[in-house]
DNA sequence: AATGAATGAGGATTCATTCAT
DNA sequence: AATGAATGAATCCTCATTCAT
């Protein structure tokens, strides 16, 4: 009915198309946020028509949730917790903080989109937001476990408090970097942060013992 | 304020309409972000037709910049820096942190919208974003000055570093509160933060002296 | 920003635009039904852009409900019940039936669209459908009242039965005309129908007396 | 039917798939009409992918025509014309009408979809519509033949008139039932209808003789 | 100071259909 | 006999903005 189109219809390849869509969506959403991410923009970036995106994902919400999920996996994979049990605690905290700083610099889309989703509220919570909060909670649990080994005598609530602070400051530093760009050197900031965490853990240990 | 008697139905009044629009826009934008804030939504919330919004503001960008500006003023007014020069430094830092925590809880729209604007990037930077970064810088300068009086011997770069960290962690704690809601008690977190800042200042003083 | 367009933007005239939209929508919907009536088609027919249609009507559903409402009013206005109380009953029934036949031929959009809406079922009942059933019920009540005066001794249920039959056969004859076009002559059919109604009324009167 | 043993999971089977598609399409189209019946909806209902539907049917039009054809066959099979030539005419008409009423209640999809198709007009007439009008004409011819045996002396045109009226009122009563649901009792209505037909036939016979 | 009406561009999503496998 | 993937056109509707009054 319609002319067969000059360029060969490229061989259908679901796996690859899905990846291309996710790549494009991650790139766009990491920069423009939920509302700012239009299907047309993603379509343009990935080279597939908008209707093809809907073959792979139920809707925009579903797409962005998948973006968050994959971004987290990539980020979590990059984050190899350093050091071993024989190292002194301060060094381990500092190394951990440095590692987090590095991965946030390397793959910032996950956190940037996640924070945007976190701050926005809309009538129907996007499942992308729910997904972010969920994976963030996973990461938080892991960090709490690490901190617990560093301050074995501290009680649960205290560990939770420090964990919350640790993540909050990391979020804030990420934002500071987003704002300041090259004028912000994250390394000394994360050093300062690491020292703050260490001191807090020490204080907890002595106070509760 | 300007209404001489309470009983008269107020006639068309530019000042008042402008305020109603700003109120509505602040409410919407603080929750939905830049893209999510549609003129139609603001119009509905404030009861004035969309075209009237355009009588008071050049465009959406202009409106949101005005929102940011006014929100900052309200926030800054609420933030009366406590204590005087004779109090001991640790108390003053803690009081300051507590004050910031309180105002963020009371009028969160300013920071929430600001952070959303900060994280988003679009082809043409909205002047609302520029406005936020500008007033934020003002606040930052003030904080740096306060910290400088608390650590007189520290050099400029060190003060800048601590200032950046102070603001970053405050941002992060604000977000933590947004996520956690009632399950997050900001007070002990800001206590922890205050202690971290104090220790950092002390360290700076001893290191550089 | 965009060039001001050669043809003068015609002077805004809400009342007239609304009418033009309704005219176009009635024309399209009377032929194509609910699903087949696209906003783009209506827009093309009435000369106003689709977005203008949405200024006048909340959505497609709202538009079509308005179409039904207005079509019914037009139809009901055209339907001047004939005869007076001194005429013999058979003549009055026949005249009434003839009148209905004539108006259905003249302004068929109302009934055609209404019947289409009636037959369709969708997850969310369109308010256009609800509107049709409502005005149809009004017409039904009026007819029942007329028939009651023709068979004063008949009981309520009997009148209801004949009313239902009267309307049903009229619907069916309308459809027959739609199918058959010029090959169907409605007049003898409505004569037959009138006689059937008359006989039924007579039977009711004698049976119940 | 063709399955030799009950226990085997049936393998790909064209006949069975075709039936499943038709079942789903009949269900959807009987409720939603031509436009409202999307291939995606049928696909979901029958469990086969959309592309499989296109393997069995040329296009949507072809599918719906097949639905009409099969629905008519089912309906016609259910309609066993009752009575024999020795019964008195009034009884035979009443029995016939009752039979029609019953089958319409039992398998209403055929008529509902058919009437929807009848009322809609589109640029290209769907073959489903053509199919409905065709089978409807078959049914009509059969009814005319029956009526002719009941009024042997009536002329062709008179029989045609009564046939048209008979079908039209049946259509209308079907619609009344669709609208009124349980509040409409078809039996007395079809009784009334049967009597009207009988009287008309009698009148024809006496008038023309 | 305000607003009813209008409007082109773009929003997400679904459509019927095709085609290589 | 069937299907996963793809696709252009069309769907309804909202967008920011303008303009005559």
CSV table of C-alpha atoms (C1' of nucleotides) in Angstrom, one decimal, chain B residues 49 51-52 54-55, chain C residues 8-14, chain E residues 1-6, chain F residues 18-21:
chain,number,residue,atom,x,y,z
B,49,UNK,CA,-8.0,33.4,33.8
B,51,UNK,CA,-4.8,35.7,30.1
B,52,UNK,CA,-4.7,37.7,33.4
B,54,UNK,CA,0.0,37.2,31.3
B,55,UNK,CA,-1.0,40.6,32.2
C,8,UNK,CA,-7.4,38.8,9.5
C,9,UNK,CA,-7.9,36.8,12.6
C,10,UNK,CA,-11.7,37.0,12.6
C,11,UNK,CA,-13.2,38.7,15.5
C,12,UNK,CA,-13.8,36.5,18.5
C,13,UNK,CA,-17.4,35.5,18.8
C,14,UNK,CA,-18.0,32.8,21.2
E,1,DA,C1',-6.7,46.1,35.1
E,2,DA,C1',-8.6,42.3,33.0
E,3,DT,C1',-10.6,38.6,30.1
E,4,DG,C1',-13.0,35.6,26.5
E,5,DA,C1',-11.6,33.5,22.6
E,6,DA,C1',-8.5,31.8,19.7
F,18,DT,C1',-1.6,36.3,21.8
F,19,DC,C1',-5.0,39.7,20.9
F,20,DA,C1',-9.2,42.4,20.5
F,21,DT,C1',-12.1,44.1,23.5
